[in-house]
mmCIF file of N, CA, C and O in Angstrom:
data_model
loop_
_atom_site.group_PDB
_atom_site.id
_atom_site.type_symbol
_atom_site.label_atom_id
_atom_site.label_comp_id
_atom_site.label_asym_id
_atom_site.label_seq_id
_atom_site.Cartn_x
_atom_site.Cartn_y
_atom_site.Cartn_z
ATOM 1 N N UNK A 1 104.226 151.850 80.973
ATOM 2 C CA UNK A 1 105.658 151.983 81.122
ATOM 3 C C UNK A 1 106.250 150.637 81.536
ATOM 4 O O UNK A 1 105.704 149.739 82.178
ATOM 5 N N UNK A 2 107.397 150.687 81.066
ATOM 6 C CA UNK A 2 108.298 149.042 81.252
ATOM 7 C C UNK A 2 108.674 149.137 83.104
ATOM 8 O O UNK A 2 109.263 150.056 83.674
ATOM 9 N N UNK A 3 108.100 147.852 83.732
ATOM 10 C CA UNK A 3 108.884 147.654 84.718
ATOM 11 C C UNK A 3 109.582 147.000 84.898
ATOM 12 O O UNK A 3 109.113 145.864 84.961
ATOM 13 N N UNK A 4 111.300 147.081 85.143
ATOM 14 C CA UNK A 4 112.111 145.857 85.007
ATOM 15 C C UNK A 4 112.183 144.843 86.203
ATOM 16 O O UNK A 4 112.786 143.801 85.947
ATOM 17 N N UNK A 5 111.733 144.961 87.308
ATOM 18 C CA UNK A 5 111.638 144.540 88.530
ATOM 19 C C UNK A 5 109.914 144.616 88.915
ATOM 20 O O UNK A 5 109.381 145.561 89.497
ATOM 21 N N UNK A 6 109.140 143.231 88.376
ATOM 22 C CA UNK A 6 108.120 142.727 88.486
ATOM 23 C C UNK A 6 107.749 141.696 89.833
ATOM 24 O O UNK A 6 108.498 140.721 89.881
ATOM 25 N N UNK A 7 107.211 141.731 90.402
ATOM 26 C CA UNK A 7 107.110 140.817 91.612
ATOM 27 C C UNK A 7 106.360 139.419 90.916
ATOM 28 O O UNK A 7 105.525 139.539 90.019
ATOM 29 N N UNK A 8 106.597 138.671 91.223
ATOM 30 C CA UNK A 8 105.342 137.380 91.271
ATOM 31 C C UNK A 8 104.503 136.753 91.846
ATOM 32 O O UNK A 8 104.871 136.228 92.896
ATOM 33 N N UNK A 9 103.146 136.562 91.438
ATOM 34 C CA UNK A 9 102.172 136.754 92.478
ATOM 35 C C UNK A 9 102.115 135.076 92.541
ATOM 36 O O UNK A 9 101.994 134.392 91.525
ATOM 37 N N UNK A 10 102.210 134.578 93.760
ATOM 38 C CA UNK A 10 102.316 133.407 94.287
ATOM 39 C C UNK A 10 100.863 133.057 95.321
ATOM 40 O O UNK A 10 100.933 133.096 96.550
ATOM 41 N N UNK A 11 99.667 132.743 94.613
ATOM 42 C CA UNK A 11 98.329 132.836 95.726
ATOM 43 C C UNK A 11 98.215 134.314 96.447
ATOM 44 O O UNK A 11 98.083 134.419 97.666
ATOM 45 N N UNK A 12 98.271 135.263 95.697
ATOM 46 C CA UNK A 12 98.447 136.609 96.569
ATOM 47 C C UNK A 12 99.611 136.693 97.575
ATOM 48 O O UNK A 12 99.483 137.407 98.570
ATOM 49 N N UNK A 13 100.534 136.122 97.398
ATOM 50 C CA UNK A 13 101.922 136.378 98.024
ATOM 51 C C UNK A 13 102.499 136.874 97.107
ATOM 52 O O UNK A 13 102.817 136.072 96.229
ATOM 53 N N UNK A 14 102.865 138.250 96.893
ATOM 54 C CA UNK A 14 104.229 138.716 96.343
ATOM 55 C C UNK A 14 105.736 138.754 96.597
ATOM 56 O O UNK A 14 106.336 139.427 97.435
ATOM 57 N N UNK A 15 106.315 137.729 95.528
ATOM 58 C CA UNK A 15 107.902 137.665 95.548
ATOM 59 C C UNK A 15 108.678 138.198 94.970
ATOM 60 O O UNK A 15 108.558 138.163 93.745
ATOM 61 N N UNK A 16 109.381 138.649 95.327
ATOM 62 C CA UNK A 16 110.651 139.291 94.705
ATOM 63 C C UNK A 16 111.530 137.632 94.012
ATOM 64 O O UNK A 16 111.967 136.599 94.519
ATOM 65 N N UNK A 17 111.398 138.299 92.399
ATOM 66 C CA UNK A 17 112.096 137.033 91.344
ATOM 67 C C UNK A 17 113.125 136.754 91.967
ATOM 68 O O UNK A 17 113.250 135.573 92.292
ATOM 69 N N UNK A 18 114.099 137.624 92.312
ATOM 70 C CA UNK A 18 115.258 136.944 93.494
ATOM 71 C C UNK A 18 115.366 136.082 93.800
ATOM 72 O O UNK A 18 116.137 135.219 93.380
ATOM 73 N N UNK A 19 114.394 136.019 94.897
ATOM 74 C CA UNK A 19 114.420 134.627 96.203
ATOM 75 C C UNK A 19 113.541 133.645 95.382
ATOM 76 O O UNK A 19 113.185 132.687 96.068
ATOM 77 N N UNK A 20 113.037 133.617 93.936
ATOM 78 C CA UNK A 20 113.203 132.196 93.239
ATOM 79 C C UNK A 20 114.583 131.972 92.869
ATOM 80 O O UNK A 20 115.178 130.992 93.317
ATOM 81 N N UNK A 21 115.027 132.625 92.251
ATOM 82 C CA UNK A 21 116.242 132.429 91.548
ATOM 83 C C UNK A 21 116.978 131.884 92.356
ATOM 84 O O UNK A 21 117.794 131.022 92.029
ATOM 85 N N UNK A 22 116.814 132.284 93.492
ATOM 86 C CA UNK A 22 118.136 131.808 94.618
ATOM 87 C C UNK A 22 117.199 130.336 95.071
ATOM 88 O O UNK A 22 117.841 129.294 94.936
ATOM 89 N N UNK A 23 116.268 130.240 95.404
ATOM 90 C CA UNK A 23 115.627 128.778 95.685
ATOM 91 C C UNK A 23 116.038 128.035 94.648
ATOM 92 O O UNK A 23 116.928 127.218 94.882
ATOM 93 N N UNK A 24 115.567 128.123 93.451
ATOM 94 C CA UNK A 24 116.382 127.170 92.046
ATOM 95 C C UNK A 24 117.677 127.252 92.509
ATOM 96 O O UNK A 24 118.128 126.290 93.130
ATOM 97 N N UNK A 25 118.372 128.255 92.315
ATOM 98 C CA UNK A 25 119.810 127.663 92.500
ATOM 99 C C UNK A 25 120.059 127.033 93.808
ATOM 100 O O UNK A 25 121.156 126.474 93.810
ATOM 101 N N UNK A 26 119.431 126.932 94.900
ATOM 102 C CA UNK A 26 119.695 126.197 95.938
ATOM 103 C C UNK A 26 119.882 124.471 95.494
ATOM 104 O O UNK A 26 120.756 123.645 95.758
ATOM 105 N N UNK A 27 118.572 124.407 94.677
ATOM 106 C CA UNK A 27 118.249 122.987 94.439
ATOM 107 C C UNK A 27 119.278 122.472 92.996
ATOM 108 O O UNK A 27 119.693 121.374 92.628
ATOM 109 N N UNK A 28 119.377 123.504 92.595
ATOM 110 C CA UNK A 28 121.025 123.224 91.527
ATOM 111 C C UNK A 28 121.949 122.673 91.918
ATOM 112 O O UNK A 28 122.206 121.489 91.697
ATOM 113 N N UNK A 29 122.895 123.781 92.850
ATOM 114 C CA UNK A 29 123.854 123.506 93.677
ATOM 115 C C UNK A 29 123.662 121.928 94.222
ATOM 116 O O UNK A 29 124.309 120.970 93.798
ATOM 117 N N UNK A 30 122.398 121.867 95.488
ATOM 118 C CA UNK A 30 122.753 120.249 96.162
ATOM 119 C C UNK A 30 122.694 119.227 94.871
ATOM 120 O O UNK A 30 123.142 118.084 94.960
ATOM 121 N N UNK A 31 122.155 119.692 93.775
ATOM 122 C CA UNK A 31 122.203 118.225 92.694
ATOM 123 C C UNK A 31 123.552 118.227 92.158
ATOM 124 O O UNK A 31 124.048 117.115 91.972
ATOM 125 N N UNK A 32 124.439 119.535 91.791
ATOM 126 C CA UNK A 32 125.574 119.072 91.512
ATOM 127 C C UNK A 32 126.655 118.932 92.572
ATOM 128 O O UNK A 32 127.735 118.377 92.372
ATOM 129 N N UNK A 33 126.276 119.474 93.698
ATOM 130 C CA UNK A 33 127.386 118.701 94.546
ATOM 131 C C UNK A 33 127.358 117.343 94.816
ATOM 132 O O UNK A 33 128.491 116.873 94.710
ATOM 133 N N UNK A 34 126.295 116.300 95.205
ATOM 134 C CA UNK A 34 126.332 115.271 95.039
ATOM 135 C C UNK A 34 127.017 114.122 93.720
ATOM 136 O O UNK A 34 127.319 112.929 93.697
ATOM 137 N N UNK A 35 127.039 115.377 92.624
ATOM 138 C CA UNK A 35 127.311 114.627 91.672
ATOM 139 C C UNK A 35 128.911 114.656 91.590
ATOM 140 O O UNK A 35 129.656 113.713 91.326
ATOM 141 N N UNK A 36 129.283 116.130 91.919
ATOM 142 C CA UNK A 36 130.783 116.012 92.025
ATOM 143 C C UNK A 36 131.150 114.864 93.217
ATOM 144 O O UNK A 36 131.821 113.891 92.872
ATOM 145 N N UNK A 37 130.750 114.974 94.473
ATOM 146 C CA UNK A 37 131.129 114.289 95.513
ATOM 147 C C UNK A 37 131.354 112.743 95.034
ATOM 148 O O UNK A 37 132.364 112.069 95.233
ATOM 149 N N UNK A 38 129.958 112.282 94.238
ATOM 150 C CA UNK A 38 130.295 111.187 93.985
ATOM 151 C C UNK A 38 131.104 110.798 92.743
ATOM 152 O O UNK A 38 130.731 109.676 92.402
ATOM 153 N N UNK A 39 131.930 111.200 92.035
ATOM 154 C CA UNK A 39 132.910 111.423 90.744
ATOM 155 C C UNK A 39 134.320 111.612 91.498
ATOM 156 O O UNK A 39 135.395 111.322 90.974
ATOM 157 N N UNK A 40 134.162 112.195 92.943
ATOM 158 C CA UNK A 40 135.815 112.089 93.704
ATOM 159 C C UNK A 40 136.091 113.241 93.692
ATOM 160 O O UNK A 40 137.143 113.491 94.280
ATOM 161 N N UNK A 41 135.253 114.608 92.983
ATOM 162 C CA UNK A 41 135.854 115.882 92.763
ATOM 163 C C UNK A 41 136.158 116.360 93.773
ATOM 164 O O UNK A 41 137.015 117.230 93.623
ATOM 165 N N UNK A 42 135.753 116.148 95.104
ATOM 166 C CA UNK A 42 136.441 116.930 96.071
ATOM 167 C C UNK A 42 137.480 115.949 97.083
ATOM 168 O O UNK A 42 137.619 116.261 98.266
ATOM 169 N N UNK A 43 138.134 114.836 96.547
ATOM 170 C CA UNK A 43 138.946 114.025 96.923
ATOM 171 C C UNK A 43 140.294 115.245 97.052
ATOM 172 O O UNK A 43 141.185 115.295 97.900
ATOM 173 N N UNK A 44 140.093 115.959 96.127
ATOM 174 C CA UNK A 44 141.462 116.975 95.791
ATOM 175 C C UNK A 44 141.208 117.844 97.031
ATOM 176 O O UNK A 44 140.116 117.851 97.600
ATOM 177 N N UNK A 45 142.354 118.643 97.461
ATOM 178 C CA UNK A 45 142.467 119.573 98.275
ATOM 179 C C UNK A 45 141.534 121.370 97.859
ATOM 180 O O UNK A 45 141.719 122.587 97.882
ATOM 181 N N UNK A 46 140.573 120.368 97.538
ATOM 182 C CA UNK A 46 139.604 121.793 97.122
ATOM 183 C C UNK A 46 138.229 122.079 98.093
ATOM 184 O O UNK A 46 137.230 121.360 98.106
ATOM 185 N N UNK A 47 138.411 123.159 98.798
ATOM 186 C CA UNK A 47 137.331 123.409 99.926
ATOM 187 C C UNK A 47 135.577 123.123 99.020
ATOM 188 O O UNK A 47 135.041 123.703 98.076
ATOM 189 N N UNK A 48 135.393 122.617 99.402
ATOM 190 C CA UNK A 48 133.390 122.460 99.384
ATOM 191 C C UNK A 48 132.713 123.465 99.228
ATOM 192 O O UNK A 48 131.899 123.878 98.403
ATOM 193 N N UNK A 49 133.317 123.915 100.447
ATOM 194 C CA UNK A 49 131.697 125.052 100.532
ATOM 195 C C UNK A 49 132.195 126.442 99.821
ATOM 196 O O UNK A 49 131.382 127.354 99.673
ATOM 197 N N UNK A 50 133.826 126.609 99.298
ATOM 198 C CA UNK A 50 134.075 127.560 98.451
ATOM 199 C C UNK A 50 133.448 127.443 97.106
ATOM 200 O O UNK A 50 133.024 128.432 96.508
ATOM 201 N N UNK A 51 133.371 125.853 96.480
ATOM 202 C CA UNK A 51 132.662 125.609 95.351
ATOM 203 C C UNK A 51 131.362 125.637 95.140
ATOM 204 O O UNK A 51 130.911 125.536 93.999
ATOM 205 N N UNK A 52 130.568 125.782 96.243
ATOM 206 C CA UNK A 52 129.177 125.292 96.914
ATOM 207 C C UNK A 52 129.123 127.119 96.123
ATOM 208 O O UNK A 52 128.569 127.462 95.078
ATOM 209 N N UNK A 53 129.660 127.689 96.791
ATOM 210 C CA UNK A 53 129.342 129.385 96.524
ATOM 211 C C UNK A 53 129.524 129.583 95.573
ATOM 212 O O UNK A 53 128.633 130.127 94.920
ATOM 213 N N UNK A 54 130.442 129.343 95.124
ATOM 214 C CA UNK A 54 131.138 129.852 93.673
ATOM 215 C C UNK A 54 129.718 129.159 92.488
ATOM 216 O O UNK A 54 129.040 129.966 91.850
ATOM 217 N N UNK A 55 129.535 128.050 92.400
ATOM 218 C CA UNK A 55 128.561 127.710 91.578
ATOM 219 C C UNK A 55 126.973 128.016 92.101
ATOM 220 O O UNK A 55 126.098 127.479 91.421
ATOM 221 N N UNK A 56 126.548 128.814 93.221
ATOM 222 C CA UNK A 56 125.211 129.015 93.658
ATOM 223 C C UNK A 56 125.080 130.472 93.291
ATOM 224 O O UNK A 56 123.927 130.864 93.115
ATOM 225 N N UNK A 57 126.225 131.493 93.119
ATOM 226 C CA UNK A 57 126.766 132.307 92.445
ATOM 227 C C UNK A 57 126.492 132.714 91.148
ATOM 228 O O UNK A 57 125.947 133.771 90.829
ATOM 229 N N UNK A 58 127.041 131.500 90.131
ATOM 230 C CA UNK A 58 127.041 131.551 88.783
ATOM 231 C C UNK A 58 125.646 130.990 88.809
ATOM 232 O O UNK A 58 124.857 131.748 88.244
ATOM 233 N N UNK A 59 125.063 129.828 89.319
ATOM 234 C CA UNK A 59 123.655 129.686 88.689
ATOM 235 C C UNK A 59 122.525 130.755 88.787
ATOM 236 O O UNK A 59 121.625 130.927 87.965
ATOM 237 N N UNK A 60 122.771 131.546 90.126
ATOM 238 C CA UNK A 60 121.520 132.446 90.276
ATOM 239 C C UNK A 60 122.128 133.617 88.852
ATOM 240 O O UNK A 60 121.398 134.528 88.462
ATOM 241 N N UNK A 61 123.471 133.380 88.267
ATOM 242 C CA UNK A 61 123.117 135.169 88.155
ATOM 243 C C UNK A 61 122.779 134.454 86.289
ATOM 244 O O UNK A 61 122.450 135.163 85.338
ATOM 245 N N UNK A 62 122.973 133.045 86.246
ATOM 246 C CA UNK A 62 122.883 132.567 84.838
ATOM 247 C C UNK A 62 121.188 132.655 84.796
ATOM 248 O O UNK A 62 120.728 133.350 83.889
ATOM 249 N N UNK A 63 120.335 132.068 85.615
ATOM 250 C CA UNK A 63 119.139 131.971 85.988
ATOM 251 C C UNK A 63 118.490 133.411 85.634
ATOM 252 O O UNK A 63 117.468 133.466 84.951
ATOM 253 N N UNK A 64 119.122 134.565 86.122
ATOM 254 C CA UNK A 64 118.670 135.788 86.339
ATOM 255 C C UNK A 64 118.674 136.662 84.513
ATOM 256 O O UNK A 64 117.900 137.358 83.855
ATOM 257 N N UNK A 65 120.464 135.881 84.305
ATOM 258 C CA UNK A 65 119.930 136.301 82.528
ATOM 259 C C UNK A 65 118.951 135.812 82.242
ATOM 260 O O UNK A 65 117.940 136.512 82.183
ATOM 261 N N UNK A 66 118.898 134.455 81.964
ATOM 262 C CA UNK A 66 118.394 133.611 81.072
ATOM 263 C C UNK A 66 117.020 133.852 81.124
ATOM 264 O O UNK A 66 116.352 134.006 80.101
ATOM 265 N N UNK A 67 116.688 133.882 81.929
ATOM 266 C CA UNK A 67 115.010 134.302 82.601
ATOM 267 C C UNK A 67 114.345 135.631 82.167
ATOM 268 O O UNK A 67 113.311 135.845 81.534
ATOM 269 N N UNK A 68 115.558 136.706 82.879
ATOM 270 C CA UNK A 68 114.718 137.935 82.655
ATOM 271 C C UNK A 68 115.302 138.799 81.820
ATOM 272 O O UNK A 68 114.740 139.857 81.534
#
């Protein structure tokens, strides 16, 4: 039978695909905030850490298609 929610076996540690998805997108997020920061994108009156979410957001759930 199909299981849609598979764990991954990490050295006999089982993970929930989740908390990769969300680790990748952790390491997403700090590469493109640096990149906006340094381009001036948040020179504008636009909060950080609202964008910080908003794109850690879209990468985990793009990650989560794309993947599974």
């Amino acid at each position: 039978m199909f299981n849609p929610i598979r764990e991954i076996d990490i050295y006999g540690v089982f993970l929930p695909p989740l908390l990769l998805w969300a680790a990748v997108s952790v390491l997403i997020v700090k590469v493109v905030h640096i990149v906006l920061e340094r381009r001036g994108f948040y020179r504008n009156d636009i909060e950080q850490k609202i964008v910080d979410a908003a794109l850690f957001v879209n990468c985990a759930g793009l990650l989560s298609f794309f993947i599974h």
